Amino acid sequence: SQTIHQWPATLVQPVGSPLSLECTVEGTSNPNLYWYRQAAGRGLQLLFYSVGIGQISSEVPQNLSASRPQDRQFILSSKKLLLSDSGFYLCAWIDRDRSHRHFGAGTRLSVL
Amino acid sequence: DQQVKQNSPSLSVQEGRISILNCDYTNSMFDYFLWYKKYPAEGPTFLISISSIKDKNEDGRFTVFLNKSAKHLSLHIVPSQPGDSAVYFCAAGDSGTYKYIFGTGTRLKVLA
């Protein structure tokens, strides 16, 4: 069966520090992978999606970047965090029949 | 511009009664709609979906209704149980692109 792992679960970082959140998927190959952010009082906003290694599409301009160095690995990064980067970050992959996304457990990021 | 709206941020329902969660969308090109359930500090989990060729889809206690002319969908939970207390997100999109837009969520509280 397929599983998705995200880490860390929580992270507290100072403003201006770098960020690296990792997501890996098991039990599937060549998945479509997604990074979402849930900010306080807001819905799930799509940040990036990837259809393959090295292929990244950005949905909104921001302080973050994404990379896909391996088929089942998706990384969310920032060189310098802003206060507004605080939120709940979710990685997801799409089901084999492409009907719905499976989400990871999320990372709660607090930028202070 | 919020293409998918959940106008009720919260809803309280007595155990055993019906919970009705509503969602409106603006893009007539959307042809696939989903509901997710999210507990605190966890990733959303898929509940139920419906394609635009249907107006109703049922799965156990959960039924999703789609009114294409009104660009409105709703999730009915009957009977409601305390374990249903969570935030519910609707999502809508174009099944050809797999780019779904999520609403802001409705927090459901089922009172015992």
mmCIF file with all atom_site columns, C-alpha atoms in Angstrom, chain A:
data_model
loop_
_atom_site.group_PDB
_atom_site.id
_atom_site.type_symbol
_atom_site.label_atom_id
_atom_site.label_alt_id
_atom_site.label_comp_id
_atom_site.label_asym_id
_atom_site.label_entity_id
_atom_site.label_seq_id
_atom_site.pdbx_PDB_ins_code
_atom_site.Cartn_x
_atom_site.Cartn_y
_atom_site.Cartn_z
_atom_site.occupancy
_atom_site.B_iso_or_equiv
_atom_site.pdbx_formal_charge
_atom_site.auth_seq_id
_atom_site.auth_comp_id
_atom_site.auth_asym_id
_atom_site.auth_atom_id
_atom_site.pdbx_PDB_model_num
ATOM 1   C CA . SER A 1 1   ? 0.000  0.000  0.000   1.00 0.00 ? 1   SER A CA 1
ATOM 2   C CA . GLN A 1 2   ? 1.035  3.573  -0.539  1.00 0.00 ? 2   GLN A CA 1
ATOM 3   C CA . THR A 1 3   ? 2.117  5.856  2.291   1.00 0.00 ? 3   THR A CA 1
ATOM 4   C CA . ILE A 1 4   ? 3.330  9.404  2.495   1.00 0.00 ? 4   ILE A CA 1
ATOM 5   C CA . HIS A 1 5   ? 5.782  10.741 5.081   1.00 0.00 ? 5   HIS A CA 1
ATOM 6   C CA . GLN A 1 6   ? 6.394  14.305 6.072   1.00 0.00 ? 6   GLN A CA 1
ATOM 7   C CA . TRP A 1 7   ? 8.903  15.635 8.542   1.00 0.00 ? 7   TRP A CA 1
ATOM 8   C CA . PRO A 1 8   ? 9.358  17.324 10.842  1.00 0.00 ? 8   PRO A CA 1
ATOM 9   C CA . ALA A 1 9   ? 5.896  17.442 12.414  1.00 0.00 ? 9   ALA A CA 1
ATOM 10  C CA . THR A 1 10  ? 6.524  20.811 14.027  1.00 0.00 ? 10  THR A CA 1
ATOM 11  C CA . LEU A 1 11  ? 9.180  23.422 13.490  1.00 0.00 ? 11  LEU A CA 1
ATOM 12  C CA . VAL A 1 12  ? 9.930  26.758 15.100  1.00 0.00 ? 12  VAL A CA 1
ATOM 13  C CA . GLN A 1 13  ? 12.328 28.929 13.155  1.00 0.00 ? 13  GLN A CA 1
ATOM 14  C CA . PRO A 1 14  ? 13.524 32.528 13.509  1.00 0.00 ? 14  PRO A CA 1
ATOM 15  C CA . VAL A 1 15  ? 12.841 35.078 10.801  1.00 0.00 ? 15  VAL A CA 1
ATOM 16  C CA . GLY A 1 16  ? 15.622 35.036 8.214   1.00 0.00 ? 16  GLY A CA 1
ATOM 17  C CA . SER A 1 17  ? 16.619 31.431 8.792   1.00 0.00 ? 17  SER A CA 1
ATOM 18  C CA . PRO A 1 18  ? 16.507 28.788 6.031   1.00 0.00 ? 18  PRO A CA 1
ATOM 19  C CA . LEU A 1 19  ? 13.865 26.078 5.702   1.00 0.00 ? 19  LEU A CA 1
ATOM 20  C CA . SER A 1 20  ? 13.801 22.558 4.374   1.00 0.00 ? 20  SER A CA 1
ATOM 21  C CA . LEU A 1 21  ? 10.719 20.358 4.656   1.00 0.00 ? 21  LEU A CA 1
ATOM 22  C CA . GLU A 1 22  ? 10.834 16.894 3.217   1.00 0.00 ? 22  GLU A CA 1
ATOM 23  C CA . CYS A 1 23  ? 8.137  14.636 1.856   1.00 0.00 ? 23  CYS A CA 1
ATOM 24  C CA . THR A 1 24  ? 8.540  11.084 0.603   1.00 0.00 ? 24  THR A CA 1
ATOM 25  C CA . VAL A 1 25  ? 6.032  8.688  -0.873  1.00 0.00 ? 25  VAL A CA 1
ATOM 26  C CA . GLU A 1 26  ? 6.238  4.909  -0.707  1.00 0.00 ? 26  GLU A CA 1
ATOM 27  C CA . GLY A 1 27  ? 4.463  2.235  -2.675  1.00 0.00 ? 27  GLY A CA 1
ATOM 28  C CA . THR A 1 28  ? 3.970  4.111  -5.901  1.00 0.00 ? 28  THR A CA 1
ATOM 29  C CA . SER A 1 29  ? 6.075  5.299  -8.780  1.00 0.00 ? 29  SER A CA 1
ATOM 30  C CA . ASN A 1 30  ? 6.019  8.511  -10.752 1.00 0.00 ? 30  ASN A CA 1
ATOM 31  C CA . PRO A 1 31  ? 3.359  10.151 -8.578  1.00 0.00 ? 31  PRO A CA 1
ATOM 32  C CA . ASN A 1 32  ? 2.162  13.713 -9.006  1.00 0.00 ? 32  ASN A CA 1
ATOM 33  C CA . LEU A 1 33  ? 3.270  15.500 -5.841  1.00 0.00 ? 33  LEU A CA 1
ATOM 34  C CA . TYR A 1 34  ? 1.901  18.663 -4.261  1.00 0.00 ? 34  TYR A CA 1
ATOM 35  C CA . TRP A 1 35  ? 2.772  21.149 -1.523  1.00 0.00 ? 35  TRP A CA 1
ATOM 36  C CA . TYR A 1 36  ? -0.134 22.965 0.142   1.00 0.00 ? 36  TYR A CA 1
ATOM 37  C CA . ARG A 1 37  ? -0.234 25.535 2.920   1.00 0.00 ? 37  ARG A CA 1
ATOM 38  C CA . GLN A 1 38  ? -3.061 26.086 5.355   1.00 0.00 ? 38  GLN A CA 1
ATOM 39  C CA . ALA A 1 39  ? -2.690 29.500 6.945   1.00 0.00 ? 39  ALA A CA 1
ATOM 40  C CA . ALA A 1 40  ? -4.757 30.535 9.941   1.00 0.00 ? 40  ALA A CA 1
ATOM 41  C CA . GLY A 1 41  ? -8.390 31.060 8.920   1.00 0.00 ? 41  GLY A CA 1
ATOM 42  C CA . ARG A 1 42  ? -7.727 30.153 5.324   1.00 0.00 ? 42  ARG A CA 1
ATOM 43  C CA . GLY A 1 43  ? -8.245 27.135 3.135   1.00 0.00 ? 43  GLY A CA 1
ATOM 44  C CA . LEU A 1 44  ? -5.657 24.925 1.577   1.00 0.00 ? 44  LEU A CA 1
ATOM 45  C CA . GLN A 1 45  ? -3.571 26.890 -0.866  1.00 0.00 ? 45  GLN A CA 1
ATOM 46  C CA . LEU A 1 46  ? -1.649 25.034 -3.552  1.00 0.00 ? 46  LEU A CA 1
ATOM 47  C CA . LEU A 1 47  ? 1.977  26.192 -3.549  1.00 0.00 ? 47  LEU A CA 1
ATOM 48  C CA . PHE A 1 48  ? 3.774  23.811 -5.908  1.00 0.00 ? 48  PHE A CA 1
ATOM 49  C CA . TYR A 1 49  ? 3.132  20.678 -7.857  1.00 0.00 ? 49  TYR A CA 1
ATOM 50  C CA . SER A 1 50  ? 5.418  18.281 -9.670  1.00 0.00 ? 50  SER A CA 1
ATOM 51  C CA . VAL A 1 51  ? 4.685  15.713 -12.349 1.00 0.00 ? 51  VAL A CA 1
ATOM 52  C CA . GLY A 1 52  ? 8.205  14.261 -12.379 1.00 0.00 ? 52  GLY A CA 1
ATOM 53  C CA . ILE A 1 53  ? 11.833 14.551 -11.307 1.00 0.00 ? 53  ILE A CA 1
ATOM 54  C CA . GLY A 1 54  ? 13.067 18.104 -11.688 1.00 0.00 ? 54  GLY A CA 1
ATOM 55  C CA . GLN A 1 55  ? 9.654  19.330 -12.887 1.00 0.00 ? 55  GLN A CA 1
ATOM 56  C CA . ILE A 1 56  ? 8.188  21.966 -10.604 1.00 0.00 ? 56  ILE A CA 1
ATOM 57  C CA . SER A 1 57  ? 5.244  24.273 -11.204 1.00 0.00 ? 57  SER A CA 1
ATOM 58  C CA . SER A 1 58  ? 4.676  27.205 -8.895  1.00 0.00 ? 58  SER A CA 1
ATOM 59  C CA . GLU A 1 59  ? 1.130  28.346 -8.289  1.00 0.00 ? 59  GLU A CA 1
ATOM 60  C CA . VAL A 1 60  ? 1.735  31.529 -6.332  1.00 0.00 ? 60  VAL A CA 1
ATOM 61  C CA . PRO A 1 61  ? 4.684  33.911 -6.125  1.00 0.00 ? 61  PRO A CA 1
ATOM 62  C CA . GLN A 1 62  ? 6.296  33.664 -2.750  1.00 0.00 ? 62  GLN A CA 1
ATOM 63  C CA . ASN A 1 63  ? 9.340  33.279 -0.630  1.00 0.00 ? 63  ASN A CA 1
ATOM 64  C CA . LEU A 1 64  ? 9.417  29.505 -1.027  1.00 0.00 ? 64  LEU A CA 1
ATOM 65  C CA . SER A 1 65  ? 10.812 27.066 -3.577  1.00 0.00 ? 65  SER A CA 1
ATOM 66  C CA . ALA A 1 66  ? 10.392 23.383 -4.232  1.00 0.00 ? 66  ALA A CA 1
ATOM 67  C CA . SER A 1 67  ? 12.571 20.658 -5.648  1.00 0.00 ? 67  SER A CA 1
ATOM 68  C CA . ARG A 1 68  ? 12.096 17.048 -6.650  1.00 0.00 ? 68  ARG A CA 1
ATOM 69  C CA . PRO A 1 69  ? 15.500 15.382 -6.654  1.00 0.00 ? 69  PRO A CA 1
ATOM 70  C CA . GLN A 1 70  ? 14.083 11.849 -6.759  1.00 0.00 ? 70  GLN A CA 1
ATOM 71  C CA . ASP A 1 71  ? 10.890 10.280 -8.060  1.00 0.00 ? 71  ASP A CA 1
ATOM 72  C CA . ARG A 1 72  ? 9.287  9.948  -4.644  1.00 0.00 ? 72  ARG A CA 1
ATOM 73  C CA . GLN A 1 73  ? 10.877 12.871 -2.833  1.00 0.00 ? 73  GLN A CA 1
ATOM 74  C CA . PHE A 1 74  ? 9.542  16.419 -2.738  1.00 0.00 ? 74  PHE A CA 1
ATOM 75  C CA . ILE A 1 75  ? 11.277 19.187 -0.804  1.00 0.00 ? 75  ILE A CA 1
ATOM 76  C CA . LEU A 1 76  ? 9.985  22.607 0.204   1.00 0.00 ? 76  LEU A CA 1
ATOM 77  C CA . SER A 1 77  ? 12.664 25.217 0.908   1.00 0.00 ? 77  SER A CA 1
ATOM 78  C CA . SER A 1 78  ? 13.327 28.801 1.720   1.00 0.00 ? 78  SER A CA 1
ATOM 79  C CA . LYS A 1 79  ? 16.579 30.721 1.948   1.00 0.00 ? 79  LYS A CA 1
ATOM 80  C CA . LYS A 1 80  ? 15.185 33.281 4.413   1.00 0.00 ? 80  LYS A CA 1
ATOM 81  C CA . LEU A 1 81  ? 11.934 32.742 6.246   1.00 0.00 ? 81  LEU A CA 1
ATOM 82  C CA . LEU A 1 82  ? 9.399  35.532 6.739   1.00 0.00 ? 82  LEU A CA 1
ATOM 83  C CA . LEU A 1 83  ? 6.832  35.823 9.507   1.00 0.00 ? 83  LEU A CA 1
ATOM 84  C CA . SER A 1 84  ? 4.139  35.312 6.880   1.00 0.00 ? 84  SER A CA 1
ATOM 85  C CA . ASP A 1 85  ? 5.563  31.878 6.067   1.00 0.00 ? 85  ASP A CA 1
ATOM 86  C CA . SER A 1 86  ? 4.046  30.510 9.275   1.00 0.00 ? 86  SER A CA 1
ATOM 87  C CA . GLY A 1 87  ? 1.382  27.915 8.640   1.00 0.00 ? 87  GLY A CA 1
ATOM 88  C CA . PHE A 1 88  ? 0.563  24.270 8.290   1.00 0.00 ? 88  PHE A CA 1
ATOM 89  C CA . TYR A 1 89  ? 2.330  22.719 5.310   1.00 0.00 ? 89  TYR A CA 1
ATOM 90  C CA . LEU A 1 90  ? 0.932  19.632 3.686   1.00 0.00 ? 90  LEU A CA 1
ATOM 91  C CA . CYS A 1 91  ? 2.437  17.348 1.102   1.00 0.00 ? 91  CYS A CA 1
ATOM 92  C CA . ALA A 1 92  ? 0.106  15.285 -1.052  1.00 0.00 ? 92  ALA A CA 1
ATOM 93  C CA . TRP A 1 93  ? 0.178  12.825 -3.913  1.00 0.00 ? 93  TRP A CA 1
ATOM 94  C CA . ILE A 1 94  ? -2.532 11.887 -6.311  1.00 0.00 ? 94  ILE A CA 1
ATOM 95  C CA . ASP A 1 95  ? -4.266 8.554  -6.398  1.00 0.00 ? 95  ASP A CA 1
ATOM 96  C CA . ARG A 1 96  ? -3.594 6.071  -9.148  1.00 0.00 ? 96  ARG A CA 1
ATOM 97  C CA . ASP A 1 97  ? -6.989 6.693  -10.687 1.00 0.00 ? 97  ASP A CA 1
ATOM 98  C CA . ARG A 1 98  ? -6.262 10.402 -10.346 1.00 0.00 ? 98  ARG A CA 1
ATOM 99  C CA . SER A 1 99  ? -9.441 10.975 -8.430  1.00 0.00 ? 99  SER A CA 1
ATOM 100 C CA . HIS A 1 100 ? -8.204 12.493 -5.210  1.00 0.00 ? 100 HIS A CA 1
ATOM 101 C CA . ARG A 1 101 ? -5.165 13.462 -3.245  1.00 0.00 ? 101 ARG A CA 1
ATOM 102 C CA . HIS A 1 102 ? -3.651 11.654 -0.297  1.00 0.00 ? 102 HIS A CA 1
ATOM 103 C CA . PHE A 1 103 ? -2.204 14.027 2.263   1.00 0.00 ? 103 PHE A CA 1
ATOM 104 C CA . GLY A 1 104 ? 0.668  13.656 4.660   1.00 0.00 ? 104 GLY A CA 1
ATOM 105 C CA . ALA A 1 105 ? 0.318  14.477 8.338   1.00 0.00 ? 105 ALA A CA 1
ATOM 106 C CA . GLY A 1 106 ? 1.615  17.993 7.797   1.00 0.00 ? 106 GLY A CA 1
ATOM 107 C CA . THR A 1 107 ? 4.286  20.226 9.311   1.00 0.00 ? 107 THR A CA 1
ATOM 108 C CA . ARG A 1 108 ? 3.335  23.059 11.634  1.00 0.00 ? 108 ARG A CA 1
ATOM 109 C CA . LEU A 1 109 ? 5.811  25.866 10.957  1.00 0.00 ? 109 LEU A CA 1
ATOM 110 C CA . SER A 1 110 ? 6.035  28.830 13.297  1.00 0.00 ? 110 SER A CA 1
ATOM 111 C CA . VAL A 1 111 ? 8.308  31.665 12.247  1.00 0.00 ? 111 VAL A CA 1
ATOM 112 C CA . LEU A 1 112 ? 9.152  33.954 15.146  1.00 0.00 ? 112 LEU A CA 1
#
